Amino acid sequence: MLFSATRTVLLLTAAFLTPVYSAPMDLASRGSKASSTSHSGDGTFYQPGLGACGTDNTSHDLIVAVSHTLFDSYPGANPSNPNKNPICGKKLRATYGAKSVIVAVKDRCIGCATGDLDFTSTGFGKLASLDKGRIHGVKWQWV
Ligand SMILES: *[C@@H]1O[C@H](CO)[C@@H](O)[C@H](O)[C@H]1NC(C)=O
C-alpha cells in the first residue's frame, strides 16, 4: 500500500497540536442531498507526487488537492490512514468564468482555506492561464 509518510507526519502533528475535529465541518460534503451545493475558493496549482490518498500522480493528471479542513472533516476520515479517506477519488467540477474542469481528489492541501482547490498545472490550465498562479472565485461542486 502506498502511503505518504511526509503528509502523514504533518497530519499527525496537526492532530496532536490542534484538535482537528474542532475544525468547521463542511456541511455540503456530509451527505448526498447536499452534493449539489456549490463551494467556492481560490484555485492554485502544484506539482503532485505521492499524495495523501496514496497515489503517485503527475502534473498531467486531472487530480486535485482539497483543503486539509475539508479532507480531515470528511465523513469517515481516519487520521491514522489518510489513504483510506472516503474523499479520495471523489470527483468535482470546478468552474471559473465560462470554463470548467472535472478533477478527482487525490491529495490534501495544508496551505488551502476550506473551499480552495490546488490543481495540477494541467487542471489549472483548463480554467486559466498558468501565469495567473492564483485565481479567486472558483466555484465547485461534487459530481
Ligand atoms: C493518479 O495516479 C494513479 C496511480 O499512479 C493512477 O492510476 C490514476 O489514474 C491517476 N489519477 C488520475 C485522475 O489521473
Short mmCIF file of C-alpha atoms and ligand atoms in Angstrom, two decimals:
data_model
loop_
_atom_site.label_atom_id
_atom_site.label_comp_id
_atom_site.label_asym_id
_atom_site.label_seq_id
_atom_site.Cartn_x
_atom_site.Cartn_y
_atom_site.Cartn_z
CA MET A 1 0.00 0.00 0.00
CA LEU A 2 1.32 3.35 -0.93
CA PHE A 3 1.49 5.76 1.92
CA SER A 4 2.56 9.36 2.06
CA ALA A 5 4.90 9.49 5.02
CA THR A 6 5.56 13.22 4.87
CA ARG A 7 1.96 14.16 4.74
CA THR A 8 1.09 11.66 7.42
CA VAL A 9 3.65 13.15 9.77
CA LEU A 10 2.20 16.57 9.12
CA LEU A 11 -1.28 15.21 9.62
CA LEU A 12 -0.41 13.52 12.89
CA THR A 13 1.46 16.61 14.08
CA ALA A 14 -1.56 18.72 13.29
CA ALA A 15 -3.83 16.24 15.03
CA PHE A 16 -1.60 16.31 18.09
CA LEU A 17 -1.17 20.05 18.32
CA THR A 18 -4.61 21.16 17.36
CA PRO A 19 -7.97 19.47 17.67
CA VAL A 20 -8.54 18.55 14.05
CA TYR A 21 -12.14 17.67 14.69
CA SER A 22 -12.92 21.11 16.02
CA ALA A 23 -12.31 22.41 12.51
CA PRO A 24 -15.55 23.58 10.95
CA MET A 25 -17.32 20.77 9.19
CA ASP A 26 -18.03 21.20 5.57
CA LEU A 27 -21.76 20.66 5.62
CA ALA A 28 -22.04 20.26 1.89
CA SER A 29 -19.77 17.23 1.88
CA ARG A 30 -21.74 15.37 4.52
CA GLY A 31 -24.48 13.80 2.53
CA SER A 32 -25.67 13.14 -0.96
CA LYS A 33 -28.57 15.52 -0.52
CA ALA A 34 -26.16 18.41 -0.30
CA SER A 35 -23.86 17.18 -3.04
CA SER A 36 -25.01 19.80 -5.50
CA THR A 37 -24.17 22.60 -3.08
CA SER A 38 -21.71 24.97 -4.59
CA HIS A 39 -18.43 25.61 -2.83
CA SER A 40 -16.02 28.36 -3.69
CA GLY A 41 -12.47 29.36 -3.06
CA ASP A 42 -9.18 30.15 -4.70
CA GLY A 43 -7.57 27.96 -7.29
CA THR A 44 -3.83 27.32 -7.38
CA PHE A 45 -1.61 24.60 -8.79
CA TYR A 46 1.23 22.48 -7.52
CA GLN A 47 3.49 19.67 -8.57
CA PRO A 48 1.91 16.48 -7.28
CA GLY A 49 3.76 13.35 -6.25
CA LEU A 50 2.72 10.70 -3.79
CA GLY A 51 -0.40 12.32 -2.37
CA ALA A 52 -2.34 11.89 0.83
CA CYS A 53 -4.62 9.40 -0.91
CA GLY A 54 -1.66 7.15 -1.65
CA THR A 55 -1.43 7.54 -5.41
CA ASP A 56 1.56 8.90 -7.25
CA ASN A 57 0.14 11.45 -9.66
CA THR A 58 1.71 13.80 -12.14
CA SER A 59 1.11 17.31 -13.36
CA HIS A 60 -0.68 15.80 -16.36
CA ASP A 61 -3.35 14.15 -14.22
CA LEU A 62 -6.70 15.77 -13.59
CA ILE A 63 -6.44 15.40 -9.85
CA VAL A 64 -6.83 17.97 -7.11
CA ALA A 65 -5.80 18.57 -3.51
CA VAL A 66 -8.60 19.83 -1.29
CA SER A 67 -8.07 21.78 1.91
CA HIS A 68 -6.87 19.94 4.98
CA THR A 69 -10.03 21.21 6.70
CA LEU A 70 -12.30 19.56 4.20
CA PHE A 71 -10.14 16.45 3.88
CA ASP A 72 -9.89 15.86 7.61
CA SER A 73 -13.54 16.53 8.36
CA TYR A 74 -14.89 14.38 5.57
CA PRO A 75 -17.22 11.68 6.94
CA GLY A 76 -15.21 8.53 7.53
CA ALA A 77 -11.84 10.30 7.51
CA ASN A 78 -9.32 8.38 9.57
CA PRO A 79 -6.33 10.47 10.65
CA SER A 80 -4.20 7.37 11.10
CA ASN A 81 -4.52 6.49 7.42
CA PRO A 82 -5.36 9.31 5.02
CA ASN A 83 -5.08 6.85 2.12
CA LYS A 84 -8.40 5.38 3.23
CA ASN A 85 -10.26 8.68 3.44
CA PRO A 86 -13.54 8.20 1.55
CA ILE A 87 -12.98 11.61 -0.05
CA CYS A 88 -10.19 10.05 -2.11
CA GLY A 89 -11.26 9.56 -5.70
CA LYS A 90 -14.35 11.71 -5.40
CA LYS A 91 -14.83 13.92 -8.43
CA LEU A 92 -15.76 17.54 -8.53
CA ARG A 93 -16.46 20.03 -11.24
CA ALA A 94 -14.66 23.33 -10.81
CA THR A 95 -15.85 26.36 -12.72
CA TYR A 96 -14.11 29.64 -13.33
CA GLY A 97 -15.95 32.09 -15.50
CA ALA A 98 -17.07 30.18 -18.57
CA LYS A 99 -14.56 27.37 -18.11
CA SER A 100 -14.79 24.19 -16.11
CA VAL A 101 -12.87 21.01 -15.41
CA ILE A 102 -13.65 17.76 -13.64
CA VAL A 103 -10.94 16.52 -11.30
CA ALA A 104 -10.57 13.68 -8.79
CA VAL A 105 -9.49 14.29 -5.20
CA LYS A 106 -6.13 12.66 -4.56
CA ASP A 107 -4.42 14.92 -2.09
CA ARG A 108 -4.69 17.15 0.96
CA CYS A 109 -3.63 20.79 0.84
CA ILE A 110 -2.20 22.24 4.02
CA GLY A 111 -1.99 25.82 2.77
CA CYS A 112 -5.57 25.90 1.47
CA ALA A 113 -8.53 27.63 3.09
CA THR A 114 -11.66 25.47 3.28
CA GLY A 115 -13.02 25.88 -0.25
CA ASP A 116 -9.71 26.31 -2.04
CA LEU A 117 -8.53 23.83 -4.66
CA ASP A 118 -4.92 23.04 -5.51
CA PHE A 119 -4.84 21.71 -9.07
CA THR A 120 -2.16 20.23 -11.24
CA SER A 121 -0.87 22.61 -13.90
CA THR A 122 -2.95 20.69 -16.44
CA GLY A 123 -6.11 21.08 -14.39
CA PHE A 124 -5.47 24.73 -13.61
CA GLY A 125 -4.74 25.34 -17.27
CA LYS A 126 -8.27 24.27 -18.16
CA LEU A 127 -9.55 27.22 -16.12
CA ALA A 128 -6.99 29.96 -16.61
CA SER A 129 -3.54 30.81 -17.84
CA LEU A 130 -0.81 29.39 -15.63
CA ASP A 131 0.64 32.91 -15.47
CA LYS A 132 -2.13 33.83 -13.09
CA GLY A 133 -0.82 31.47 -10.44
CA ARG A 134 -3.83 32.02 -8.22
CA ILE A 135 -7.41 32.64 -9.26
CA HIS A 136 -10.20 33.82 -6.99
CA GLY A 137 -13.84 32.80 -7.04
CA VAL A 138 -13.52 29.25 -8.32
CA LYS A 139 -16.91 27.60 -7.83
CA TRP A 140 -17.13 23.85 -7.48
CA GLN A 141 -19.44 21.03 -6.63
CA TRP A 142 -19.24 17.27 -6.26
CA VAL A 143 -20.27 15.33 -9.32
C1 LIG B 1 -3.36 9.05 -10.26
O1 LIG B 1 -2.35 8.11 -10.17
C2 LIG B 1 -2.80 6.77 -10.15
C3 LIG B 1 -1.61 5.88 -9.85
O2 LIG B 1 -0.41 6.37 -10.36
C4 LIG B 1 -3.43 6.45 -11.49
O3 LIG B 1 -3.89 5.14 -11.51
C5 LIG B 1 -4.61 7.40 -11.66
O4 LIG B 1 -5.20 7.21 -12.93
C6 LIG B 1 -4.18 8.83 -11.52
N1 LIG B 1 -5.39 9.65 -11.47
C7 LIG B 1 -5.75 10.46 -12.47
C8 LIG B 1 -7.05 11.16 -12.29
O5 LIG B 1 -5.07 10.65 -13.45
#
